[in-house]
Amino acid sequence: MDTTTRRRTLMTPEDLAAYLGVTLHCVYGWSSRGGGPRVLRVGSRLRYRPDDVEAWLDSVADDDERQAG
């Protein structure tokens, strides 16, 4: 029986900036001030789970819809 867990590749800050169309400075600002998607620290590196990024995007879209409504 195969018990290994298949994990999706984590996103780097550069990956996240490119995906969202924001600057790397913006991504690092989120990680230091709070805000943005949930960040994981792997040693001294920042990483993002794609599912956390999508959940954050959904929450931002929901907030925008509530404010517009």
PDB file of N, CA and C in Angstrom:
ATOM      1  N   MET A   1       0.849  -1.187   0.000  1.00  0.00           N
ATOM      2  CA  MET A   1       0.000   0.000   0.000  1.00  0.00           C
ATOM      3  C   MET A   1       0.893   1.248   0.000  1.00  0.00           C
ATOM      4  N   ASP A   2       0.595   2.173  -0.882  1.00  0.00           N
ATOM      5  CA  ASP A   2       1.370   3.410  -0.992  1.00  0.00           C
ATOM      6  C   ASP A   2       0.819   4.423  -0.002  1.00  0.00           C
ATOM      7  N   THR A   3       1.630   4.800   0.982  1.00  0.00           N
ATOM      8  CA  THR A   3       1.173   5.748   2.002  1.00  0.00           C
ATOM      9  C   THR A   3       1.773   7.126   1.829  1.00  0.00           C
ATOM     10  N   THR A   4       2.498   7.342   0.741  1.00  0.00           N
ATOM     11  CA  THR A   4       3.079   8.668   0.537  1.00  0.00           C
ATOM     12  C   THR A   4       1.983   9.667   0.201  1.00  0.00           C
ATOM     13  N   THR A   5       2.173  10.851   0.674  1.00  0.00           N
ATOM     14  CA  THR A   5       1.224  11.932   0.413  1.00  0.00           C
ATOM     15  C   THR A   5       1.746  12.753  -0.744  1.00  0.00           C
ATOM     16  N   ARG A   6       0.907  12.951  -1.716  1.00  0.00           N
ATOM     17  CA  ARG A   6       1.303  13.802  -2.839  1.00  0.00           C
ATOM     18  C   ARG A   6       0.911  15.233  -2.513  1.00  0.00           C
ATOM     19  N   ARG A   7       1.889  16.072  -2.517  1.00  0.00           N
ATOM     20  CA  ARG A   7       1.658  17.479  -2.214  1.00  0.00           C
ATOM     21  C   ARG A   7       1.882  18.308  -3.464  1.00  0.00           C
ATOM     22  N   ARG A   8       1.107  19.367  -3.548  1.00  0.00           N
ATOM     23  CA  ARG A   8       1.309  20.302  -4.642  1.00  0.00           C
ATOM     24  C   ARG A   8       2.549  21.124  -4.352  1.00  0.00           C
ATOM     25  N   THR A   9       3.157  21.609  -5.392  1.00  0.00           N
ATOM     26  CA  THR A   9       4.343  22.449  -5.246  1.00  0.00           C
ATOM     27  C   THR A   9       3.961  23.754  -4.554  1.00  0.00           C
ATOM     28  N   LEU A  10       4.777  24.160  -3.597  1.00  0.00           N
ATOM     29  CA  LEU A  10       4.549  25.430  -2.927  1.00  0.00           C
ATOM     30  C   LEU A  10       5.004  26.570  -3.829  1.00  0.00           C
ATOM     31  N   MET A  11       4.337  27.693  -3.690  1.00  0.00           N
ATOM     32  CA  MET A  11       4.686  28.873  -4.478  1.00  0.00           C
ATOM     33  C   MET A  11       5.714  29.702  -3.724  1.00  0.00           C
ATOM     34  N   THR A  12       6.659  30.254  -4.451  1.00  0.00           N
ATOM     35  CA  THR A  12       7.617  31.194  -3.889  1.00  0.00           C
ATOM     36  C   THR A  12       6.992  32.592  -3.925  1.00  0.00           C
ATOM     37  N   PRO A  13       7.575  33.550  -3.229  1.00  0.00           N
ATOM     38  CA  PRO A  13       7.076  34.922  -3.341  1.00  0.00           C
ATOM     39  C   PRO A  13       7.090  35.415  -4.796  1.00  0.00           C
ATOM     40  N   GLU A  14       8.105  35.014  -5.554  1.00  0.00           N
ATOM     41  CA  GLU A  14       8.166  35.414  -6.969  1.00  0.00           C
ATOM     42  C   GLU A  14       7.017  34.793  -7.759  1.00  0.00           C
ATOM     43  N   ASP A  15       6.732  33.530  -7.486  1.00  0.00           N
ATOM     44  CA  ASP A  15       5.602  32.855  -8.144  1.00  0.00           C
ATOM     45  C   ASP A  15       4.291  33.572  -7.833  1.00  0.00           C
ATOM     46  N   LEU A  16       4.112  33.902  -6.552  1.00  0.00           N
ATOM     47  CA  LEU A  16       2.880  34.556  -6.124  1.00  0.00           C
ATOM     48  C   LEU A  16       2.725  35.924  -6.776  1.00  0.00           C
ATOM     49  N   ALA A  17       3.808  36.701  -6.796  1.00  0.00           N
ATOM     50  CA  ALA A  17       3.759  38.027  -7.416  1.00  0.00           C
ATOM     51  C   ALA A  17       3.380  37.911  -8.892  1.00  0.00           C
ATOM     52  N   ALA A  18       3.975  36.964  -9.591  1.00  0.00           N
ATOM     53  CA  ALA A  18       3.663  36.787 -11.010  1.00  0.00           C
ATOM     54  C   ALA A  18       2.216  36.341 -11.202  1.00  0.00           C
ATOM     55  N   TYR A  19       1.759  35.422 -10.371  1.00  0.00           N
ATOM     56  CA  TYR A  19       0.394  34.902 -10.482  1.00  0.00           C
ATOM     57  C   TYR A  19      -0.647  35.995 -10.252  1.00  0.00           C
ATOM     58  N   LEU A  20      -0.390  36.851  -9.258  1.00  0.00           N
ATOM     59  CA  LEU A  20      -1.357  37.895  -8.913  1.00  0.00           C
ATOM     60  C   LEU A  20      -1.155  39.192  -9.688  1.00  0.00           C
ATOM     61  N   GLY A  21      -0.019  39.309 -10.367  1.00  0.00           N
ATOM     62  CA  GLY A  21       0.253  40.537 -11.112  1.00  0.00           C
ATOM     63  C   GLY A  21       0.578  41.712 -10.210  1.00  0.00           C
ATOM     64  N   VAL A  22       1.254  41.423  -9.098  1.00  0.00           N
ATOM     65  CA  VAL A  22       1.672  42.472  -8.172  1.00  0.00           C
ATOM     66  C   VAL A  22       3.192  42.441  -8.073  1.00  0.00           C
ATOM     67  N   THR A  23       3.741  43.450  -7.431  1.00  0.00           N
ATOM     68  CA  THR A  23       5.194  43.489  -7.280  1.00  0.00           C
ATOM     69  C   THR A  23       5.643  42.559  -6.156  1.00  0.00           C
ATOM     70  N   LEU A  24       6.891  42.174  -6.220  1.00  0.00           N
ATOM     71  CA  LEU A  24       7.486  41.369  -5.162  1.00  0.00           C
ATOM     72  C   LEU A  24       7.489  42.161  -3.855  1.00  0.00           C
ATOM     73  N   HIS A  25       7.679  43.463  -3.953  1.00  0.00           N
ATOM     74  CA  HIS A  25       7.628  44.340  -2.781  1.00  0.00           C
ATOM     75  C   HIS A  25       6.275  44.219  -2.073  1.00  0.00           C
ATOM     76  N   CYS A  26       5.211  44.156  -2.837  1.00  0.00           N
ATOM     77  CA  CYS A  26       3.862  44.011  -2.290  1.00  0.00           C
ATOM     78  C   CYS A  26       3.729  42.688  -1.533  1.00  0.00           C
ATOM     79  N   VAL A  27       4.203  41.606  -2.122  1.00  0.00           N
ATOM     80  CA  VAL A  27       4.134  40.285  -1.481  1.00  0.00           C
ATOM     81  C   VAL A  27       4.893  40.289  -0.163  1.00  0.00           C
ATOM     82  N   TYR A  28       6.096  40.846  -0.162  1.00  0.00           N
ATOM     83  CA  TYR A  28       6.873  40.903   1.078  1.00  0.00           C
ATOM     84  C   TYR A  28       6.202  41.813   2.111  1.00  0.00           C
ATOM     85  N   GLY A  29       5.554  42.851   1.656  1.00  0.00           N
ATOM     86  CA  GLY A  29       4.812  43.719   2.569  1.00  0.00           C
ATOM     87  C   GLY A  29       3.685  42.970   3.263  1.00  0.00           C
ATOM     88  N   TRP A  30       2.951  42.159   2.501  1.00  0.00           N
ATOM     89  CA  TRP A  30       1.892  41.347   3.104  1.00  0.00           C
ATOM     90  C   TRP A  30       2.450  40.433   4.179  1.00  0.00           C
ATOM     91  N   SER A  31       3.582  39.816   3.898  1.00  0.00           N
ATOM     92  CA  SER A  31       4.125  38.854   4.858  1.00  0.00           C
ATOM     93  C   SER A  31       4.606  39.535   6.133  1.00  0.00           C
ATOM     94  N   SER A  32       5.052  40.781   6.035  1.00  0.00           N
ATOM     95  CA  SER A  32       5.541  41.462   7.232  1.00  0.00           C
ATOM     96  C   SER A  32       4.436  42.201   7.988  1.00  0.00           C
ATOM     97  N   ARG A  33       3.434  42.727   7.284  1.00  0.00           N
ATOM     98  CA  ARG A  33       2.362  43.500   7.924  1.00  0.00           C
ATOM     99  C   ARG A  33       1.111  42.689   8.197  1.00  0.00           C
ATOM    100  N   GLY A  34       1.034  41.520   7.599  1.00  0.00           N
ATOM    101  CA  GLY A  34      -0.216  40.778   7.635  1.00  0.00           C
ATOM    102  C   GLY A  34      -1.013  41.141   6.402  1.00  0.00           C
ATOM    103  N   GLY A  35      -1.989  40.359   6.106  1.00  0.00           N
ATOM    104  CA  GLY A  35      -2.735  40.548   4.876  1.00  0.00           C
ATOM    105  C   GLY A  35      -2.179  39.611   3.828  1.00  0.00           C
ATOM    106  N   GLY A  36      -2.840  39.517   2.729  1.00  0.00           N
ATOM    107  CA  GLY A  36      -2.405  38.589   1.701  1.00  0.00           C
ATOM    108  C   GLY A  36      -2.706  37.159   2.107  1.00  0.00           C
ATOM    109  N   PRO A  37      -2.327  36.219   1.270  1.00  0.00           N
ATOM    110  CA  PRO A  37      -2.586  34.814   1.587  1.00  0.00           C
ATOM    111  C   PRO A  37      -1.727  34.326   2.742  1.00  0.00           C
ATOM    112  N   ARG A  38      -2.177  33.254   3.353  1.00  0.00           N
ATOM    113  CA  ARG A  38      -1.423  32.644   4.463  1.00  0.00           C
ATOM    114  C   ARG A  38      -0.030  32.255   3.993  1.00  0.00           C
ATOM    115  N   VAL A  39       0.949  32.604   4.785  1.00  0.00           N
ATOM    116  CA  VAL A  39       2.345  32.346   4.416  1.00  0.00           C
ATOM    117  C   VAL A  39       2.907  31.253   5.315  1.00  0.00           C
ATOM    118  N   LEU A  40       3.723  30.399   4.732  1.00  0.00           N
ATOM    119  CA  LEU A  40       4.447  29.373   5.478  1.00  0.00           C
ATOM    120  C   LEU A  40       5.909  29.764   5.496  1.00  0.00           C
ATOM    121  N   ARG A  41       6.538  29.540   6.603  1.00  0.00           N
ATOM    122  CA  ARG A  41       7.982  29.747   6.673  1.00  0.00           C
ATOM    123  C   ARG A  41       8.632  28.377   6.673  1.00  0.00           C
ATOM    124  N   VAL A  42       9.440  28.136   5.669  1.00  0.00           N
ATOM    125  CA  VAL A  42      10.192  26.891   5.557  1.00  0.00           C
ATOM    126  C   VAL A  42      11.647  27.281   5.761  1.00  0.00           C
ATOM    127  N   GLY A  43      12.109  27.086   6.991  1.00  0.00           N
ATOM    128  CA  GLY A  43      13.415  27.635   7.349  1.00  0.00           C
ATOM    129  C   GLY A  43      13.299  29.146   7.299  1.00  0.00           C
ATOM    130  N   SER A  44      14.148  29.773   6.525  1.00  0.00           N
ATOM    131  CA  SER A  44      14.086  31.233   6.385  1.00  0.00           C
ATOM    132  C   SER A  44      13.327  31.659   5.129  1.00  0.00           C
ATOM    133  N   ARG A  45      12.774  30.709   4.416  1.00  0.00           N
ATOM    134  CA  ARG A  45      12.087  30.996   3.153  1.00  0.00           C
ATOM    135  C   ARG A  45      10.577  31.125   3.332  1.00  0.00           C
ATOM    136  N   LEU A  46       9.974  32.002   2.550  1.00  0.00           N
ATOM    137  CA  LEU A  46       8.526  32.146   2.534  1.00  0.00           C
ATOM    138  C   LEU A  46       7.960  31.281   1.421  1.00  0.00           C
ATOM    139  N   ARG A  47       6.883  30.581   1.724  1.00  0.00           N
ATOM    140  CA  ARG A  47       6.216  29.753   0.715  1.00  0.00           C
ATOM    141  C   ARG A  47       4.713  29.877   0.901  1.00  0.00           C
ATOM    142  N   TYR A  48       3.986  29.604  -0.177  1.00  0.00           N
ATOM    143  CA  TYR A  48       2.529  29.723  -0.179  1.00  0.00           C
ATOM    144  C   TYR A  48       1.926  28.456  -0.764  1.00  0.00           C
ATOM    145  N   ARG A  49       0.898  27.938  -0.108  1.00  0.00           N
ATOM    146  CA  ARG A  49       0.149  26.809  -0.655  1.00  0.00           C
ATOM    147  C   ARG A  49      -0.833  27.350  -1.683  1.00  0.00           C
ATOM    148  N   PRO A  50      -0.889  26.753  -2.857  1.00  0.00           N
ATOM    149  CA  PRO A  50      -1.846  27.224  -3.870  1.00  0.00           C
ATOM    150  C   PRO A  50      -3.281  27.266  -3.359  1.00  0.00           C
ATOM    151  N   ASP A  51      -3.686  26.292  -2.549  1.00  0.00           N
ATOM    152  CA  ASP A  51      -5.052  26.296  -2.005  1.00  0.00           C
ATOM    153  C   ASP A  51      -5.291  27.492  -1.082  1.00  0.00           C
ATOM    154  N   ASP A  52      -4.270  27.879  -0.314  1.00  0.00           N
ATOM    155  CA  ASP A  52      -4.402  29.062   0.552  1.00  0.00           C
ATOM    156  C   ASP A  52      -4.518  30.335  -0.278  1.00  0.00           C
ATOM    157  N   VAL A  53      -3.783  30.388  -1.371  1.00  0.00           N
ATOM    158  CA  VAL A  53      -3.854  31.556  -2.268  1.00  0.00           C
ATOM    159  C   VAL A  53      -5.259  31.668  -2.849  1.00  0.00           C
ATOM    160  N   GLU A  54      -5.805  30.558  -3.326  1.00  0.00           N
ATOM    161  CA  GLU A  54      -7.149  30.572  -3.909  1.00  0.00           C
ATOM    162  C   GLU A  54      -8.200  30.931  -2.867  1.00  0.00           C
ATOM    163  N   ALA A  55      -8.062  30.406  -1.646  1.00  0.00           N
ATOM    164  CA  ALA A  55      -9.008  30.737  -0.576  1.00  0.00           C
ATOM    165  C   ALA A  55      -8.948  32.221  -0.246  1.00  0.00           C
ATOM    166  N   TRP A  56      -7.741  32.782  -0.209  1.00  0.00           N
ATOM    167  CA  TRP A  56      -7.599  34.207   0.059  1.00  0.00           C
ATOM    168  C   TRP A  56      -8.247  35.034  -1.056  1.00  0.00           C
ATOM    169  N   LEU A  57      -8.022  34.627  -2.301  1.00  0.00           N
ATOM    170  CA  LEU A  57      -8.643  35.339  -3.421  1.00  0.00           C
ATOM    171  C   LEU A  57     -10.161  35.292  -3.322  1.00  0.00           C
ATOM    172  N   ASP A  58     -10.702  34.135  -2.953  1.00  0.00           N
ATOM    173  CA  ASP A  58     -12.155  34.018  -2.789  1.00  0.00           C
ATOM    174  C   ASP A  58     -12.653  34.948  -1.691  1.00  0.00           C
ATOM    175  N   SER A  59     -11.911  35.039  -0.590  1.00  0.00           N
ATOM    176  CA  SER A  59     -12.347  35.902   0.515  1.00  0.00           C
ATOM    177  C   SER A  59     -12.284  37.372   0.127  1.00  0.00           C
ATOM    178  N   VAL A  60     -11.276  37.751  -0.638  1.00  0.00           N
ATOM    179  CA  VAL A  60     -11.164  39.135  -1.100  1.00  0.00           C
ATOM    180  C   VAL A  60     -12.315  39.456  -2.051  1.00  0.00           C
ATOM    181  N   ALA A  61     -12.636  38.528  -2.935  1.00  0.00           N
ATOM    182  CA  ALA A  61     -13.740  38.733  -3.878  1.00  0.00           C
ATOM    183  C   ALA A  61     -15.058  38.843  -3.122  1.00  0.00           C
ATOM    184  N   ASP A  62     -15.251  37.999  -2.090  1.00  0.00           N
ATOM    185  CA  ASP A  62     -16.471  38.067  -1.284  1.00  0.00           C
ATOM    186  C   ASP A  62     -16.588  39.400  -0.580  1.00  0.00           C
ATOM    187  N   ASP A  63     -15.473  39.912  -0.032  1.00  0.00           N
ATOM    188  CA  ASP A  63     -15.483  41.221   0.636  1.00  0.00           C
ATOM    189  C   ASP A  63     -15.852  42.318  -0.343  1.00  0.00           C
ATOM    190  N   ASP A  64     -15.276  42.265  -1.560  1.00  0.00           N
ATOM    191  CA  ASP A  64     -15.571  43.283  -2.581  1.00  0.00           C
ATOM    192  C   ASP A  64     -17.042  43.257  -2.972  1.00  0.00           C
ATOM    193  N   GLU A  65     -17.603  42.064  -3.089  1.00  0.00           N
ATOM    194  CA  GLU A  65     -19.012  41.937  -3.470  1.00  0.00           C
ATOM    195  C   GLU A  65     -19.926  42.495  -2.378  1.00  0.00           C
ATOM    196  N   ARG A  66     -19.568  42.246  -1.111  1.00  0.00           N
ATOM    197  CA  ARG A  66     -20.367  42.767   0.003  1.00  0.00           C
ATOM    198  C   ARG A  66     -20.343  44.292   0.041  1.00  0.00           C
ATOM    199  N   GLN A  67     -19.166  44.871  -0.214  1.00  0.00           N
ATOM    200  CA  GLN A  67     -19.055  46.326  -0.184  1.00  0.00           C
ATOM    201  C   GLN A  67     -19.780  46.963  -1.363  1.00  0.00           C
ATOM    202  N   ALA A  68     -19.802  46.271  -2.496  1.00  0.00           N
ATOM    203  CA  ALA A  68     -20.473  46.825  -3.682  1.00  0.00           C
ATOM    204  C   ALA A  68     -21.990  46.696  -3.574  1.00  0.00           C
ATOM    205  N   GLY A  69     -22.445  45.681  -2.824  1.00  0.00           N
ATOM    206  CA  GLY A  69     -23.870  45.389  -2.741  1.00  0.00           C
ATOM    207  C   GLY A  69     -24.571  46.275  -1.811  1.00  0.00           C
TER     208      GLY A  69
END
